[in-house]
mmCIF file of C-alpha atoms in Angstrom:
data_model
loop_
_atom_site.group_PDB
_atom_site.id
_atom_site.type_symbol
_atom_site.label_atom_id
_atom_site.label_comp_id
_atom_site.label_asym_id
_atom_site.label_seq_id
_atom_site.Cartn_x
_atom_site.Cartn_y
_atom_site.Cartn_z
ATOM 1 C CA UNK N 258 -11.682 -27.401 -31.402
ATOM 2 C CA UNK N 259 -10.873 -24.090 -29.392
ATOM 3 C CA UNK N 260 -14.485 -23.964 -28.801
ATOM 4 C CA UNK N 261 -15.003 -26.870 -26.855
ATOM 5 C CA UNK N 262 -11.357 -25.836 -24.561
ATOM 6 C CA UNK N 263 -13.875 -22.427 -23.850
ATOM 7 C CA UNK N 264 -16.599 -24.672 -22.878
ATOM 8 C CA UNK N 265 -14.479 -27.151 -21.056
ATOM 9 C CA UNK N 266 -12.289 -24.368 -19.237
ATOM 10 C CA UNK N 267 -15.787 -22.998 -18.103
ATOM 11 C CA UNK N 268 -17.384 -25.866 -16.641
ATOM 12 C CA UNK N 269 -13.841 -26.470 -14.419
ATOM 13 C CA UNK N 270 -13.767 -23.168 -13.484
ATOM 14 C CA UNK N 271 -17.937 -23.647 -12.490
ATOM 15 C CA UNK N 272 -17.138 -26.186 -10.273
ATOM 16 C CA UNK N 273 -15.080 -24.449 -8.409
ATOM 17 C CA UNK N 274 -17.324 -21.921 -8.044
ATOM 18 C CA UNK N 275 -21.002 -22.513 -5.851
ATOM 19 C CA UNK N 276 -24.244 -20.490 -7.058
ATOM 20 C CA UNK N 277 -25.476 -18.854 -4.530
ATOM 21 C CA UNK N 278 -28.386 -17.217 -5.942
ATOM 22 C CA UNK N 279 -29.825 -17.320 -9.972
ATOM 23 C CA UNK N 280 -32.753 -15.167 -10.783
ATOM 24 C CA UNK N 281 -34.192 -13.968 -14.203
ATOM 25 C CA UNK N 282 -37.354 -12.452 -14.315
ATOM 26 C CA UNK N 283 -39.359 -9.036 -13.737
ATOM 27 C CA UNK N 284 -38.523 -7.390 -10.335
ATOM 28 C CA UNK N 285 -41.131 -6.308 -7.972
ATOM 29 C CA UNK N 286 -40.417 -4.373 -4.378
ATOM 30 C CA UNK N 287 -41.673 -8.008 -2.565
ATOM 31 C CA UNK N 288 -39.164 -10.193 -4.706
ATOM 32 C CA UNK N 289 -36.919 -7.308 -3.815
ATOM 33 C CA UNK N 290 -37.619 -8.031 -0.068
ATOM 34 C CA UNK N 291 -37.724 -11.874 -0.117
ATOM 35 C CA UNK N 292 -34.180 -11.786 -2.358
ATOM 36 C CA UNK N 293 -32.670 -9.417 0.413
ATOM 37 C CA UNK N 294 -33.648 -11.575 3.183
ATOM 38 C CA UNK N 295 -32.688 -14.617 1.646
ATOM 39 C CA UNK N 296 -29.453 -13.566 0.823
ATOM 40 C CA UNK N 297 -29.075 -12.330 4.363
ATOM 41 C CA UNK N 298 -30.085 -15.473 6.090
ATOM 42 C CA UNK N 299 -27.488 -17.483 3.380
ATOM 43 C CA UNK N 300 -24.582 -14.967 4.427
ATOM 44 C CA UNK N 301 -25.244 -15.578 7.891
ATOM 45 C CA UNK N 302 -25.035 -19.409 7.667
ATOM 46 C CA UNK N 303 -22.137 -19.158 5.918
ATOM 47 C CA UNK N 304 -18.319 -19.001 7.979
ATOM 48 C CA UNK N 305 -17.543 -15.722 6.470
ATOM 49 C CA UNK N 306 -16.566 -12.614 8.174
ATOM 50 C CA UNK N 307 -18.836 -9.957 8.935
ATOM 51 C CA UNK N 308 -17.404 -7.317 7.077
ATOM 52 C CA UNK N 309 -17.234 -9.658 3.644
ATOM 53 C CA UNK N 310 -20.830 -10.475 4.449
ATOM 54 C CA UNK N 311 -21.987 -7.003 4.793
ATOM 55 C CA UNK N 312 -20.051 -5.833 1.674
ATOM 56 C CA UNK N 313 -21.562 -8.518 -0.375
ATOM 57 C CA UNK N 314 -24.978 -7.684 1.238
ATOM 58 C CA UNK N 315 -24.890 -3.701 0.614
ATOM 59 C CA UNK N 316 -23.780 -4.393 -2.735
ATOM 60 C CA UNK N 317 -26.488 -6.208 -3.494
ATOM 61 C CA UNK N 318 -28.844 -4.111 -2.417
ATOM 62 C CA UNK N 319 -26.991 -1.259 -4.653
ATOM 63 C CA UNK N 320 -27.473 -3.620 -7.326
ATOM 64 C CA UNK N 321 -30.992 -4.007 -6.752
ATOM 65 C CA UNK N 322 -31.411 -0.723 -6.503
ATOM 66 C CA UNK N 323 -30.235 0.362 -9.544
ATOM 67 C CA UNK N 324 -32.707 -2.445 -11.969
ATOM 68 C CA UNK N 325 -35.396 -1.500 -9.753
ATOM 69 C CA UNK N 326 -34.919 2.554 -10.755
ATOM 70 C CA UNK N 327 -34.498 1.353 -14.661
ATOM 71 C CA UNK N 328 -37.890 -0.060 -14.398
ATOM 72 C CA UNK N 329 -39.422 2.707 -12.901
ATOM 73 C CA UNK N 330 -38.600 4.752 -15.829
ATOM 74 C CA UNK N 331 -38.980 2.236 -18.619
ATOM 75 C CA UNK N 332 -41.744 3.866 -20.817
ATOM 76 C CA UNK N 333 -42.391 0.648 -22.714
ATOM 77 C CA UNK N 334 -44.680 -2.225 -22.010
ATOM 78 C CA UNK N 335 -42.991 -5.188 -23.873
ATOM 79 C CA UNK N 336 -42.672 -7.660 -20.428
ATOM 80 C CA UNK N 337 -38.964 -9.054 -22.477
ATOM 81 C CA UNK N 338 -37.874 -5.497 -21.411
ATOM 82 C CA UNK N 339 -38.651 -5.637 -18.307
ATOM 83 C CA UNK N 340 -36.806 -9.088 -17.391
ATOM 84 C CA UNK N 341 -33.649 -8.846 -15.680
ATOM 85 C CA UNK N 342 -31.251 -11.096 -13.895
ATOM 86 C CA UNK N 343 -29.062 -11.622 -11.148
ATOM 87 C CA UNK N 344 -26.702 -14.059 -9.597
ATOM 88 C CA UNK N 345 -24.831 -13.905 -6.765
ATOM 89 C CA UNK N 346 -22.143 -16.893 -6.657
ATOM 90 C CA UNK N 347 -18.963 -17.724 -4.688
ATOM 91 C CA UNK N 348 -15.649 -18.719 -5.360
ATOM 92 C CA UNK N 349 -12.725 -19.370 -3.121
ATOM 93 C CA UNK N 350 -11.408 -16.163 -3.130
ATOM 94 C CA UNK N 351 -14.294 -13.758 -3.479
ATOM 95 C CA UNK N 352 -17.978 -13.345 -4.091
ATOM 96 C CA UNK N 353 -19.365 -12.120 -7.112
ATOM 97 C CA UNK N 354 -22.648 -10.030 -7.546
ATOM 98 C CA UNK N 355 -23.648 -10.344 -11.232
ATOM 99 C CA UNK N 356 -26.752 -8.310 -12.311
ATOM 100 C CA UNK N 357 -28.205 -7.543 -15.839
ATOM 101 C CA UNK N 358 -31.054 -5.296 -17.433
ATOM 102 C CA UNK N 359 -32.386 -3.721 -20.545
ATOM 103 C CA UNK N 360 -32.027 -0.344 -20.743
ATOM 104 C CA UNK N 361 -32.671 2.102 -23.282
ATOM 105 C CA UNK N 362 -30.051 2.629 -25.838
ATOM 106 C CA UNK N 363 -29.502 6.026 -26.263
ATOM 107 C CA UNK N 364 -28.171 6.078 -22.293
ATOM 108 C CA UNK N 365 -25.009 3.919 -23.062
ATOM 109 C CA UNK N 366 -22.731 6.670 -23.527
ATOM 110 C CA UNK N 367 -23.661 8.230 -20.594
ATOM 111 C CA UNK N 368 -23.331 5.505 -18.235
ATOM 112 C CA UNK N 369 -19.849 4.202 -19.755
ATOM 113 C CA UNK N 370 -18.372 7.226 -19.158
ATOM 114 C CA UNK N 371 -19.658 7.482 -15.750
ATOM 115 C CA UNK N 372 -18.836 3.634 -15.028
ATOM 116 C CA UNK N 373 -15.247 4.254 -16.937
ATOM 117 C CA UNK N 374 -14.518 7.423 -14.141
ATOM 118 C CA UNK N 375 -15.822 5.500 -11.300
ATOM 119 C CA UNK N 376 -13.409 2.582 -12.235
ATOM 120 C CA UNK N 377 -10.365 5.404 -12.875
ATOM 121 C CA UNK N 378 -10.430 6.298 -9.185
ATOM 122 C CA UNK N 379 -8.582 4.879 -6.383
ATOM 123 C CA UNK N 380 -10.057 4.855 -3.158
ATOM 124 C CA UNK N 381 -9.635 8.186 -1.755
ATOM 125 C CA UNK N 382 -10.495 9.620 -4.890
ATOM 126 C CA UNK N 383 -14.043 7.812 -4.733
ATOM 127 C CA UNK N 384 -14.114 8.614 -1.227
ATOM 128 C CA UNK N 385 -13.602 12.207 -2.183
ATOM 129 C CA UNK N 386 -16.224 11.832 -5.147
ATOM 130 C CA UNK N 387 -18.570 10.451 -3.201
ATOM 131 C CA UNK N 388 -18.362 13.323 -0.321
ATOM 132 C CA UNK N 389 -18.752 15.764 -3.311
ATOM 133 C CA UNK N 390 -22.046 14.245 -4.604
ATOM 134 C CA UNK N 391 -23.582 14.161 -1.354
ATOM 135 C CA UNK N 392 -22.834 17.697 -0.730
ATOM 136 C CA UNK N 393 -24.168 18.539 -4.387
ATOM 137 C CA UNK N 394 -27.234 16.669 -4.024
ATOM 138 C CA UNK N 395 -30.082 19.376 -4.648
ATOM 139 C CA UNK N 396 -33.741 18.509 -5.153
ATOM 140 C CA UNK N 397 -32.860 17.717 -8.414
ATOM 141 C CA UNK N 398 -31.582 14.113 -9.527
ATOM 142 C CA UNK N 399 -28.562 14.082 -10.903
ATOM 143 C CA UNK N 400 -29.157 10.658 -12.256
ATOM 144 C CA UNK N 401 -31.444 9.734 -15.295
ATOM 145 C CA UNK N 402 -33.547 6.968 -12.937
ATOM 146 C CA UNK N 403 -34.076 9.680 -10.252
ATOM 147 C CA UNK N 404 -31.442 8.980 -7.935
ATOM 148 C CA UNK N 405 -28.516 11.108 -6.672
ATOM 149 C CA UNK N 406 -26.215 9.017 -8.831
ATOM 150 C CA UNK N 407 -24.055 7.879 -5.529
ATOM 151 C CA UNK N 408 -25.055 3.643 -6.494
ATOM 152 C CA UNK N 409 -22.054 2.828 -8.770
ATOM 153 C CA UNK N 410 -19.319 4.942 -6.905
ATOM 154 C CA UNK N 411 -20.549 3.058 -3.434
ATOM 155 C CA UNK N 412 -20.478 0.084 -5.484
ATOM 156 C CA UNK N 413 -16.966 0.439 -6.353
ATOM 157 C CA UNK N 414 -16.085 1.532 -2.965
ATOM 158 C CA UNK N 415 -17.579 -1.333 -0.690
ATOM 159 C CA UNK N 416 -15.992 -3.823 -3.737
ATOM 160 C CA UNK N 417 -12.733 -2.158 -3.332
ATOM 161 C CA UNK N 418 -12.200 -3.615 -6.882
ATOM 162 C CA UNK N 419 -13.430 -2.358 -10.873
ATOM 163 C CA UNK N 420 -16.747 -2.705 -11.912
ATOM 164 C CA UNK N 421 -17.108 -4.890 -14.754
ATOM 165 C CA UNK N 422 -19.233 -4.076 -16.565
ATOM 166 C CA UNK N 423 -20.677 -4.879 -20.426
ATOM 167 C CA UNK N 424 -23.332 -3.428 -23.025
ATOM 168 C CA UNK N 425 -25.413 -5.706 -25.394
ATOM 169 C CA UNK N 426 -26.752 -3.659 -28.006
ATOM 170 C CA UNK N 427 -30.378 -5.523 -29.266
ATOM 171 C CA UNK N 428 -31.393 -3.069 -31.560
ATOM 172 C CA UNK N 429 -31.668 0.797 -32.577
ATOM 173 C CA UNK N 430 -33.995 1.166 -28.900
ATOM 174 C CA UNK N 431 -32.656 -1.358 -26.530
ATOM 175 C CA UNK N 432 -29.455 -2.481 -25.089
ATOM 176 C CA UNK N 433 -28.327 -5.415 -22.553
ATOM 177 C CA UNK N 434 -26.438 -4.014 -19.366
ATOM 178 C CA UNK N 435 -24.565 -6.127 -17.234
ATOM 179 C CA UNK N 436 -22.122 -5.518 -14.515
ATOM 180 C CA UNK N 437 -20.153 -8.202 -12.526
ATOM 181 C CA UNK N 438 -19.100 -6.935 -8.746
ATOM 182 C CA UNK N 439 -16.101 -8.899 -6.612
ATOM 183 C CA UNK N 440 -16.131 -9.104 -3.268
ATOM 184 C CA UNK N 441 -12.331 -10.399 -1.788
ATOM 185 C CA UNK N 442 -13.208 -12.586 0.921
#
């Protein structure tokens, strides 16, 4: 009986709620470039205000950026590994960027605990953070896909809010990662 409440409770809350954007699938840099542009020409239809639309817009493309990197240095060739998914869908009171990939399993820890200290931090303390990686950035990535690990704390500073974020663990190799960004309109 408390099931169907869940289910119920969900479907209200979905139709308060409009889908923007649902994807699953393997990304490639032109689906990268038709879902940017798409988004942008949506945004700019829509009656928000240009800051909102620009938040929601750059954290996208951080989003983006991030699956794209974890498929660059997948090492395996099974295509169900290389699906991910996104959804970008608005509510009355914010937009939310929803994203999800596999990743390998043995890089949970490490990314909780940098997710966990990016959500710990106000805003001038990811301001600061921020600052300090872009000063440290060497030749050397700092991140394991390559980058200068500067995504999730720009993330959480163009959101202004906590990234939510959740691991699926599919077996001893592979996980299910999923974050969920809010934008306050």
């Amino acid at each position: 009986m408390s099931m169907m409440l869940d289910v119920y409770d969900y479907f209200k809350k979905m139709q308060d709620e409009q889908i923007i954007l649902y994807f699953k699938g393997e990304i490639t840099d032109s689906l990268l470039t038709s879902i940017l542009q798409l988004i942008d020409d949506k945004l700019d239809k829509g009656a928000e205000d240009t800051k909102v639309k620009k938040k929601v817009f750059n954290i996208l493309l951080e989003c983006l950026q991030n699956i794209y990197n974890y498929y660059q240095h997948q090492d395996n060739d099974n295509p169900k590994y290389l699906s991910a998914v996104l959804m970008i869908k608005k509510s009355p009171e914010a937009y939310y960027v929803l994203t999800g990939n596999y990743m390998k399993a043995n890089r949970i820890e490490k990314l909780q605990t940098r997710l966990d200290h990016v959500n710990s931090l106000d805003s001038q303390a990811l301001k600061a953070l921020y600052k300090e990686v872009l000063e440290n950035t060497t030749e050397e990535p700092t991140s394991d896909t390559g980058g200068a690990g500067l995504g999730l704390i720009d993330i959480a500073r163009k959101s202004g809010e906590k990234i939510d974020y959740h691991f699926d663990v599919i077996d001893d190799a592979y996980a299910f990662y999923s974050i969920q960004v809010k934008v306050v309109i």
